CSV table of C-alpha atoms in Angstrom, one decimal:
chain,number,residue,atom,x,y,z
S,155,MET,CA,0.1,0.0,-0.1
S,156,SER,CA,1.4,3.5,-0.6
S,157,SER,CA,1.6,6.1,1.9
S,158,SER,CA,-1.3,8.3,0.7
S,159,ALA,CA,-3.6,5.0,0.7
S,160,ILE,CA,-2.6,4.1,4.3
S,161,ARG,CA,-3.3,7.8,5.5
S,162,ASP,CA,-6.7,7.6,3.6
S,163,LEU,CA,-7.5,4.3,5.5
S,164,ALA,CA,-7.0,5.9,8.9
S,165,TYR,CA,-9.1,8.8,7.8
S,166,ILE,CA,-11.8,6.2,6.8
S,167,ALA,CA,-11.7,4.3,9.7
S,168,VAL,CA,-11.8,7.2,12.1
S,169,PHE,CA,-15.1,8.7,10.6
S,170,ALA,CA,-16.5,5.4,10.3
S,171,ALA,CA,-16.0,5.1,13.9
S,172,LEU,CA,-17.4,8.6,14.3
S,173,ILE,CA,-20.6,7.5,12.3
S,174,ILE,CA,-20.9,4.4,14.6
S,175,VAL,CA,-20.5,6.7,17.8
S,176,PHE,CA,-23.4,8.8,16.8
S,177,ALA,CA,-25.6,5.9,16.9
S,178,PHE,CA,-25.2,6.3,20.7
S,179,VAL,CA,-24.6,10.1,21.3
S,180,ALA,CA,-27.8,12.5,20.9
S,181,ILE,CA,-26.4,15.7,21.6
S,182,PRO,CA,-28.6,18.0,24.1
S,183,VAL,CA,-29.6,21.1,22.4
S,184,GLY,CA,-31.0,24.0,24.3
S,185,ALA,CA,-31.8,24.7,27.6
S,186,ALA,CA,-34.4,21.7,27.8
S,187,GLY,CA,-31.6,19.6,26.6
S,188,VAL,CA,-33.7,17.9,23.9
S,189,PRO,CA,-31.6,15.1,22.5
S,190,ILE,CA,-31.1,15.4,18.8
S,191,VAL,CA,-30.1,12.4,16.7
S,192,LEU,CA,-27.4,13.3,14.3
S,193,GLN,CA,-26.1,10.1,12.7
S,194,ASN,CA,-27.7,10.8,9.1
S,195,ALA,CA,-26.3,14.3,9.2
S,196,ILE,CA,-22.8,12.9,10.2
S,197,ILE,CA,-22.9,10.7,7.3
S,198,ILE,CA,-23.2,13.9,5.1
S,199,LEU,CA,-20.7,15.8,7.2
S,200,THR,CA,-18.5,12.9,6.4
S,201,GLY,CA,-18.8,13.3,2.5
S,202,LEU,CA,-18.2,16.9,2.7
S,203,ILE,CA,-15.3,16.7,4.5
S,204,LEU,CA,-13.7,13.7,3.0
S,205,GLY,CA,-14.8,13.9,-0.5
S,206,GLY,CA,-17.0,11.2,-2.6
S,207,LYS,CA,-14.7,8.4,-2.6
S,208,ARG,CA,-13.4,8.3,1.1
S,209,GLY,CA,-16.9,9.2,2.0
S,210,VAL,CA,-18.5,6.4,0.6
S,211,ALA,CA,-15.7,4.0,1.8
S,212,ALA,CA,-16.2,5.3,5.3
S,213,ALA,CA,-20.2,4.7,4.9
S,214,LEU,CA,-19.6,1.1,3.5
S,215,LEU,CA,-17.2,0.6,6.5
S,216,PHE,CA,-19.5,1.3,8.8
S,217,LEU,CA,-22.0,-0.8,7.5
S,218,LEU,CA,-19.7,-3.6,7.4
S,219,VAL,CA,-18.9,-3.2,10.9
S,220,GLY,CA,-22.6,-3.2,11.6
S,221,LEU,CA,-22.6,-6.3,9.5
S,222,ILE,CA,-20.2,-8.0,11.9
S,223,GLY,CA,-22.5,-7.6,14.8
S,224,LEU,CA,-22.0,-4.2,16.6
S,225,PRO,CA,-24.9,-2.2,16.9
S,226,VAL,CA,-24.3,0.7,14.5
S,227,MET,CA,-27.7,2.2,13.8
S,228,ALA,CA,-29.3,5.3,15.6
S,229,GLY,CA,-30.5,4.2,19.2
S,230,GLY,CA,-27.9,1.4,19.2
S,231,ARG,CA,-29.7,-0.9,17.1
S,232,GLN,CA,-28.4,-3.8,14.9
S,233,LEU,CA,-27.8,-3.5,11.1
S,234,LEU,CA,-29.4,-6.9,10.0
S,235,PRO,CA,-32.9,-6.2,11.4
S,236,ALA,CA,-32.7,-2.7,9.8
S,237,LEU,CA,-31.9,-4.1,6.7
S,238,ALA,CA,-34.7,-6.4,6.7
S,239,GLY,CA,-37.1,-3.8,7.8
S,240,PRO,CA,-38.8,-0.8,6.3
S,241,THR,CA,-36.1,1.7,6.6
S,242,VAL,CA,-33.9,-0.5,4.1
S,243,GLY,CA,-33.7,2.6,1.5
S,244,TYR,CA,-32.2,5.1,3.9
S,245,ILE,CA,-29.5,2.5,4.6
S,246,VAL,CA,-28.9,2.6,0.9
S,247,GLY,CA,-28.9,6.5,1.1
S,248,TYR,CA,-26.3,6.3,3.6
S,249,VAL,CA,-23.9,5.1,1.2
S,250,ILE,CA,-25.0,7.1,-1.8
S,251,SER,CA,-25.2,10.4,-0.1
S,252,PRO,CA,-21.7,10.6,0.9
S,253,ALA,CA,-20.6,10.3,-2.9
S,254,VAL,CA,-23.3,13.0,-3.7
S,255,ALA,CA,-22.2,15.3,-1.0
S,256,GLY,CA,-18.4,14.8,-1.5
S,257,PHE,CA,-18.6,15.1,-5.2
S,258,LEU,CA,-20.3,18.6,-5.1
S,259,ALA,CA,-18.2,19.8,-2.1
S,260,TYR,CA,-15.0,19.1,-3.6
S,261,ARG,CA,-15.6,21.0,-6.8
S,262,PRO,CA,-12.9,23.5,-7.3
S,263,ALA,CA,-14.0,26.9,-6.1
S,264,ALA,CA,-12.3,30.3,-7.0
S,265,SER,CA,-13.3,32.0,-3.6
S,266,ARG,CA,-14.2,31.3,0.0
S,267,SER,CA,-18.1,32.1,-0.8
S,268,GLY,CA,-17.8,29.6,-3.9
S,269,ARG,CA,-16.6,26.8,-1.4
S,270,LEU,CA,-19.4,27.5,0.8
S,271,VAL,CA,-21.9,27.2,-2.1
S,272,ASN,CA,-20.5,24.0,-2.9
S,273,LEU,CA,-20.7,22.7,0.4
S,274,ALA,CA,-24.2,24.0,0.9
S,275,LEU,CA,-25.0,22.2,-2.3
S,276,GLY,CA,-23.4,19.1,-1.4
S,277,GLY,CA,-25.2,19.0,2.0
S,278,ALA,CA,-28.7,19.6,0.2
S,279,PHE,CA,-28.1,17.0,-2.4
S,280,GLY,CA,-26.7,14.6,0.1
S,281,LEU,CA,-30.0,14.9,2.0
S,282,ILE,CA,-32.2,14.8,-0.9
S,283,THR,CA,-30.7,11.5,-1.8
S,284,GLN,CA,-31.3,10.0,1.5
S,285,TYR,CA,-35.0,11.0,1.2
S,286,VAL,CA,-35.2,9.5,-2.5
S,287,CYS,CA,-33.6,6.3,-1.3
S,288,GLY,CA,-35.6,6.1,1.8
S,289,ALA,CA,-38.9,6.7,-0.3
S,290,ILE,CA,-38.1,3.9,-2.8
S,291,GLY,CA,-37.4,1.6,0.1
S,292,LEU,CA,-40.8,2.3,1.6
S,293,MET,CA,-42.1,1.6,-2.0
S,294,ILE,CA,-40.5,-1.7,-2.5
S,295,VAL,CA,-40.7,-3.0,1.1
S,296,THR,CA,-44.2,-1.7,2.1
S,297,SER,CA,-46.0,-1.7,-1.2
S,298,MET,CA,-46.6,2.1,-0.7
S,299,SER,CA,-47.3,4.3,-3.5
S,300,LEU,CA,-45.0,7.0,-4.8
S,301,ASN,CA,-46.9,10.0,-3.3
S,302,ALA,CA,-47.5,8.2,-0.3
S,303,ALA,CA,-43.7,7.3,0.0
S,304,ALA,CA,-42.8,10.9,-0.5
S,305,ALA,CA,-45.4,12.3,2.0
S,306,ALA,CA,-43.8,10.0,4.4
S,307,GLN,CA,-40.4,12.2,4.3
S,308,LEU,CA,-42.1,15.4,5.1
S,309,PRO,CA,-42.0,15.5,9.0
S,310,PHE,CA,-38.3,15.2,8.7
S,311,ILE,CA,-37.5,17.8,6.6
S,312,LEU,CA,-37.2,20.9,8.6
S,313,LEU,CA,-35.1,19.4,11.3
S,314,ASP,CA,-32.8,17.7,8.9
S,315,THR,CA,-32.6,21.1,7.2
S,316,VAL,CA,-31.3,22.6,10.3
S,317,LYS,CA,-28.8,19.9,10.9
S,318,ILE,CA,-27.6,20.0,7.6
S,319,CYS,CA,-27.0,23.7,7.7
S,320,ILE,CA,-25.0,23.2,10.8
S,321,MET,CA,-23.1,20.6,9.1
S,322,VAL,CA,-22.1,22.8,6.3
S,323,ALA,CA,-20.8,25.4,8.8
S,324,ILE,CA,-18.9,22.7,10.5
S,325,ALA,CA,-17.1,21.5,7.3
S,326,SER,CA,-16.6,24.9,6.0
S,327,GLY,CA,-14.7,25.6,9.1
S,328,VAL,CA,-13.0,22.3,9.2
S,329,HIS,CA,-11.8,23.2,5.6
S,330,ALA,CA,-10.3,26.3,6.5
S,331,ALA,CA,-8.3,24.6,9.1
S,332,PHE,CA,-7.0,21.7,7.0
S,333,PRO,CA,-6.7,22.8,3.5
S,334,ALA,CA,-4.7,20.0,2.6
S,335,LEU,CA,-7.6,17.5,2.9
S,336,THR,CA,-9.1,18.3,-0.4
S,337,ARG,CA,-5.7,18.0,-2.2
S,338,ARG,CA,-5.2,14.3,-1.3
Y,290,MET,CA,-24.1,9.0,28.5
Y,291,LEU,CA,-24.3,5.5,26.9
Y,292,GLN,CA,-21.4,2.9,27.2
Y,293,VAL,CA,-20.9,1.6,23.7
Y,294,PRO,CA,-22.5,-2.0,23.8
Y,295,LEU,CA,-20.0,-4.1,21.7
Y,296,GLY,CA,-22.8,-6.5,20.2
Y,297,ALA,CA,-25.9,-8.3,21.4
Y,298,TYR,CA,-24.7,-11.9,21.5
Y,299,VAL,CA,-26.6,-14.3,23.7
Y,300,PRO,CA,-23.9,-17.1,24.9
Y,301,GLY,CA,-25.3,-20.9,24.1
Y,302,ASP,CA,-24.2,-24.1,22.3
Y,303,THR,CA,-27.5,-24.8,20.6
Y,304,VAL,CA,-27.5,-26.2,16.9
Y,305,ILE,CA,-28.2,-22.6,16.0
Y,306,HIS,CA,-25.3,-20.9,17.8
Y,307,ARG,CA,-23.0,-23.8,16.1
Y,308,THR,CA,-24.1,-23.4,12.5
Y,309,ARG,CA,-21.5,-21.4,10.7
Y,310,PRO,CA,-22.4,-17.6,10.0
Y,311,GLY,CA,-22.4,-17.8,6.3
Y,312,VAL,CA,-24.6,-20.7,6.3
Y,313,LYS,CA,-27.0,-18.7,8.7
Y,314,PHE,CA,-26.6,-15.5,6.4
Y,315,LEU,CA,-27.9,-17.4,3.3
Y,316,VAL,CA,-30.9,-18.9,5.1
Y,317,LEU,CA,-31.8,-15.4,6.3
Y,318,ILE,CA,-31.4,-13.8,2.9
Y,319,SER,CA,-33.3,-16.9,1.2
Y,320,PHE,CA,-36.2,-16.5,4.3
Y,321,VAL,CA,-36.4,-12.7,3.5
Y,322,ILE,CA,-36.6,-12.8,-0.2
Y,323,ILE,CA,-39.0,-15.9,-0.4
Y,324,THR,CA,-41.6,-14.4,2.4
Y,325,ALA,CA,-41.4,-11.2,0.5
Y,326,VAL,CA,-42.0,-12.5,-2.9
Y,327,PHE,CA,-44.5,-15.3,-2.2
Y,328,ILE,CA,-46.8,-14.7,0.9
Y,329,GLU,CA,-49.8,-13.0,0.1
Y,330,THR,CA,-52.2,-14.3,2.6
Y,331,VAL,CA,-52.9,-13.8,6.4
Y,332,PRO,CA,-52.4,-17.6,7.5
Y,333,TRP,CA,-49.0,-17.7,5.4
Y,334,ALA,CA,-47.7,-14.6,6.9
Y,335,LEU,CA,-48.4,-15.9,10.4
Y,336,ALA,CA,-46.7,-19.0,9.6
Y,337,ALA,CA,-43.8,-17.0,8.3
Y,338,PHE,CA,-43.6,-15.4,11.8
Y,339,VAL,CA,-43.8,-18.5,13.6
Y,340,MET,CA,-40.6,-19.8,12.1
Y,341,PRO,CA,-38.3,-17.3,13.3
Y,342,LEU,CA,-40.0,-17.6,17.0
Y,343,LEU,CA,-39.4,-21.4,17.0
Y,344,GLY,CA,-35.8,-20.3,16.2
Y,345,TYR,CA,-35.6,-18.3,19.5
Y,346,LEU,CA,-37.1,-21.4,21.3
Y,347,VAL,CA,-34.3,-23.8,19.8
Y,348,ALA,CA,-31.5,-21.2,20.4
Y,349,ARG,CA,-33.0,-20.4,24.1
Y,350,ILE,CA,-32.8,-16.7,23.8
Y,351,PRO,CA,-34.0,-15.7,27.0
Y,352,VAL,CA,-37.6,-13.6,26.9
Y,353,LYS,CA,-36.0,-10.8,28.3
Y,354,VAL,CA,-33.5,-10.2,25.7
Y,355,ALA,CA,-35.8,-11.4,22.9
Y,356,TRP,CA,-38.5,-8.5,24.2
Y,357,THR,CA,-35.5,-5.9,24.3
Y,358,GLN,CA,-34.4,-6.7,20.9
Y,359,LEU,CA,-37.7,-7.2,19.5
Y,360,THR,CA,-39.8,-4.3,20.4
Y,361,PRO,CA,-37.7,-1.4,18.9
Y,362,PRO,CA,-39.6,-1.9,15.6
Y,363,PHE,CA,-43.1,-1.4,17.0
Y,364,PRO,CA,-43.6,2.3,16.8
Y,365,ILE,CA,-42.4,2.4,13.0
Y,366,LEU,CA,-44.4,-0.9,12.0
Y,367,ALA,CA,-47.7,0.5,14.0
Y,368,MET,CA,-47.6,3.7,11.7
Y,369,LEU,CA,-46.9,1.8,8.6
Y,370,PHE,CA,-49.8,-0.5,9.5
Y,371,ALA,CA,-52.2,2.2,10.3
Y,372,PHE,CA,-51.4,4.1,7.0
Y,373,GLN,CA,-51.4,0.5,4.9
Y,374,VAL,CA,-54.8,-0.2,6.6
Y,375,TRP,CA,-56.1,3.0,5.1
Y,376,GLN,CA,-54.5,2.6,1.7
Y,377,LEU,CA,-55.0,-1.0,1.1
Y,378,GLY,CA,-57.2,-2.6,3.7
Y,379,TRP,CA,-57.0,-4.7,6.7
Y,380,MET,CA,-55.6,-8.0,5.2
Y,381,GLN,CA,-53.2,-7.0,2.7
Y,382,ALA,CA,-51.8,-4.4,5.9
Y,383,THR,CA,-51.6,-7.4,7.8
Y,384,VAL,CA,-49.7,-9.5,5.8
Y,385,ILE,CA,-47.2,-6.8,4.9
Y,386,ILE,CA,-46.3,-5.8,8.2
Y,387,VAL,CA,-46.2,-9.7,9.7
Y,388,VAL,CA,-44.1,-10.4,7.1
Y,389,ILE,CA,-41.6,-7.4,7.6
Y,390,TYR,CA,-41.6,-8.3,11.3
Y,391,ALA,CA,-40.7,-11.8,10.6
Y,392,ALA,CA,-37.7,-10.8,8.6
Y,393,ILE,CA,-36.7,-8.2,11.4
Y,394,ALA,CA,-37.2,-11.1,14.0
Y,395,ALA,CA,-35.3,-13.5,11.9
Y,396,ALA,CA,-32.1,-11.1,11.3
Y,397,THR,CA,-32.1,-10.2,14.9
Y,398,LEU,CA,-31.9,-13.9,15.7
Y,399,LEU,CA,-28.9,-14.2,13.3
Y,400,THR,CA,-27.2,-11.3,15.5
Y,401,LEU,CA,-28.1,-12.8,18.9
Y,402,THR,CA,-26.8,-16.2,18.1
Y,403,THR,CA,-23.4,-15.4,16.2
Y,404,ARG,CA,-20.2,-14.0,17.9
Y,405,VAL,CA,-18.7,-10.8,16.6
Y,406,SER,CA,-15.5,-12.6,16.1
Y,407,GLU,CA,-17.1,-15.5,14.2
Y,408,MET,CA,-19.0,-13.0,12.1
Y,409,MET,CA,-15.7,-10.8,11.4
Y,410,ASP,CA,-14.2,-14.3,10.2
Y,411,ALA,CA,-17.1,-14.9,7.8
Y,412,VAL,CA,-17.2,-11.5,6.4
Y,413,THR,CA,-13.5,-11.7,5.6
Y,414,ALA,CA,-13.7,-15.2,4.3
Y,415,GLY,CA,-16.7,-13.9,2.1
Y,416,LEU,CA,-14.6,-11.1,0.9
Y,417,GLU,CA,-11.4,-13.3,-0.2
Y,418,PRO,CA,-12.9,-14.3,-3.6
Y,419,LEU,CA,-13.3,-10.7,-4.3
Y,420,ARG,CA,-9.3,-10.4,-3.9
Y,421,ARG,CA,-9.0,-11.6,-7.7
Y,422,PHE,CA,-10.8,-8.6,-8.7
Y,423,GLY,CA,-8.4,-6.2,-7.0
Y,424,VAL,CA,-10.4,-5.6,-3.9
Y,425,PRO,CA,-7.8,-5.1,-1.0
Y,426,VAL,CA,-9.1,-7.3,1.4
Y,427,ASP,CA,-6.3,-7.1,3.8
Y,428,ALA,CA,-6.9,-3.1,3.9
Y,429,ILE,CA,-10.5,-3.9,4.5
Y,430,ALA,CA,-9.6,-6.3,7.4
Y,431,LEU,CA,-7.4,-3.6,8.6
Y,432,ALA,CA,-10.0,-0.9,8.5
Y,433,ILE,CA,-12.6,-3.0,10.3
Y,434,SER,CA,-10.3,-3.7,13.1
Y,435,LEU,CA,-9.0,-0.2,13.2
Y,436,THR,CA,-12.9,1.4,13.4
Y,437,ILE,CA,-13.8,-1.2,16.1
Y,438,ARG,CA,-10.8,-0.2,17.9
Y,439,LEU,CA,-11.6,3.6,17.4
Y,440,ILE,CA,-15.1,3.5,18.5
Y,441,PRO,CA,-14.4,4.1,22.2
Y,442,LEU,CA,-11.8,6.6,21.4
Y,443,GLN,CA,-14.2,8.8,19.5
Y,444,LEU,CA,-17.0,8.2,22.0
Y,445,ALA,CA,-14.2,9.7,24.6
Y,446,THR,CA,-13.7,12.5,22.4
Y,447,VAL,CA,-17.1,13.2,21.9
Y,448,ARG,CA,-17.8,13.2,25.7
Y,449,GLU,CA,-14.8,15.5,26.4
Y,450,VAL,CA,-16.1,18.2,23.9
Y,451,LEU,CA,-19.4,18.0,25.5
Y,452,ASP,CA,-18.2,18.4,28.9
Y,453,ALA,CA,-15.8,21.3,27.7
Y,454,ARG,CA,-19.2,23.0,25.9
Y,455,LYS,CA,-21.1,22.5,29.0
Y,456,ALA,CA,-18.4,24.3,31.0
Y,457,ARG,CA,-18.2,27.0,28.6
Y,458,GLY,CA,-22.0,27.6,29.0
Y,459,ALA,CA,-22.3,27.1,25.0
Y,460,GLU,CA,-25.5,25.1,25.4
Y,461,PHE,CA,-27.1,26.1,22.5
Y,462,SER,CA,-24.6,25.6,19.7
Y,463,VAL,CA,-24.2,22.1,18.0
Y,464,ARG,CA,-21.6,23.8,15.7
Y,465,ALA,CA,-19.6,24.8,19.2
Y,466,PHE,CA,-19.7,20.8,19.5
Y,467,GLY,CA,-19.2,19.6,15.9
Y,468,THR,CA,-16.1,21.5,14.9
Y,469,PRO,CA,-13.9,20.5,17.8
Y,470,VAL,CA,-14.9,16.7,17.3
Y,471,VAL,CA,-14.2,16.8,13.6
Y,472,ILE,CA,-11.1,18.5,13.9
Y,473,ARG,CA,-9.7,16.3,16.8
Y,474,SER,CA,-10.9,13.4,14.4
Y,475,ILE,CA,-8.8,14.4,11.7
Y,476,ARG,CA,-5.9,15.0,13.7
Y,477,ARG,CA,-6.3,11.7,15.3
Y,478,ALA,CA,-6.6,10.1,11.6
Y,479,GLU,CA,-3.3,12.0,10.6
Y,480,SER,CA,-1.6,10.6,13.6
Y,481,ILE,CA,-2.6,6.9,13.2
Y,482,GLY,CA,-1.6,7.3,9.2
Y,483,ASP,CA,1.9,8.5,10.1
Y,484,ALA,CA,2.1,5.8,12.7
Y,485,LEU,CA,1.0,3.0,10.6
Y,486,ILE,CA,3.5,4.4,8.0
Y,487,ALA,CA,6.2,4.5,10.3
Y,488,ARG,CA,5.6,0.9,11.6
Y,489,GLY,CA,5.7,-0.3,7.9
Y,490,VAL,CA,2.4,-1.2,7.2
Y,491,GLY,CA,1.6,-2.2,3.6
Y,492,ASP,CA,5.4,-2.7,2.8
């Protein structure tokens, strides 16, 4: 293995572990300390930070660890029951969305605001990808109609949009701190 | 703050425990596909559900464990059921939900009766044929081991940042939590990469 491949492997493993940790950690937000589940947003963040190829590798690695038997799904759930259940489409979306987010985020940008636009587009389309995959999964597994499956996504849009905005802000700060990330 | 539970294995020496993970996995996939494609009536759906339940009996899974593992899907399945009753009628809704739940129960049984180490061996053995297509099997095995080892480290990082955020009174900011976690993660990855290279991994 080349040096850069080994470094990439370290990035991929660290972010896969981070995705898994957010299956257990719900971050208290606000004075009331309402816990917010962040795992789907962290997967998109992984794509924004590591780029498409490494982001997908991190997502696949996290699913591989789940396949082995560790509880990696949000709430400390197992992967196999989730794959057999109605939310299987979202899990497929977990693999595709970092590719979409990473591809858009890593496009060349001439300015700071251009980079921010790329990150925002990456976050938005990453989230849309998860919804599309989730809806398709619902249609296949539960025989829902297209309209019904699309409607099932509506309750999550507002909160997820807020999460993605925060992920874009985080990714923007991180890329400012580590410019070399995008050059690997 | 939760501790990371590393797996849900229930120790035992029943015939299901002793079956090789690859075999169990193939049986699970066959069960899920056959039930999804062929079952269209309530009696057959209930029969499909009874099969994994019998598996739980054979494997001697304690009722408490089975309950803990099998109740989380209830809320989402209840919502789907209500919706499908409205859309498709009672009979079809019942068939769909019972078949899905049978699949979930069967998948959970596999997880409960297979050690993580056995599953790791099965997964790497399963990846072995892909080596000839250029898939870096050794790197994947290393990455899996690294990830498992990194989970408690990443959890500790998250905890430290949460505590630091609380100490600073920055309760409302997810960004004040997220940015340091990610920056620390990247630094950890860089250190690990350098250490692996210095130790001659991949030479």
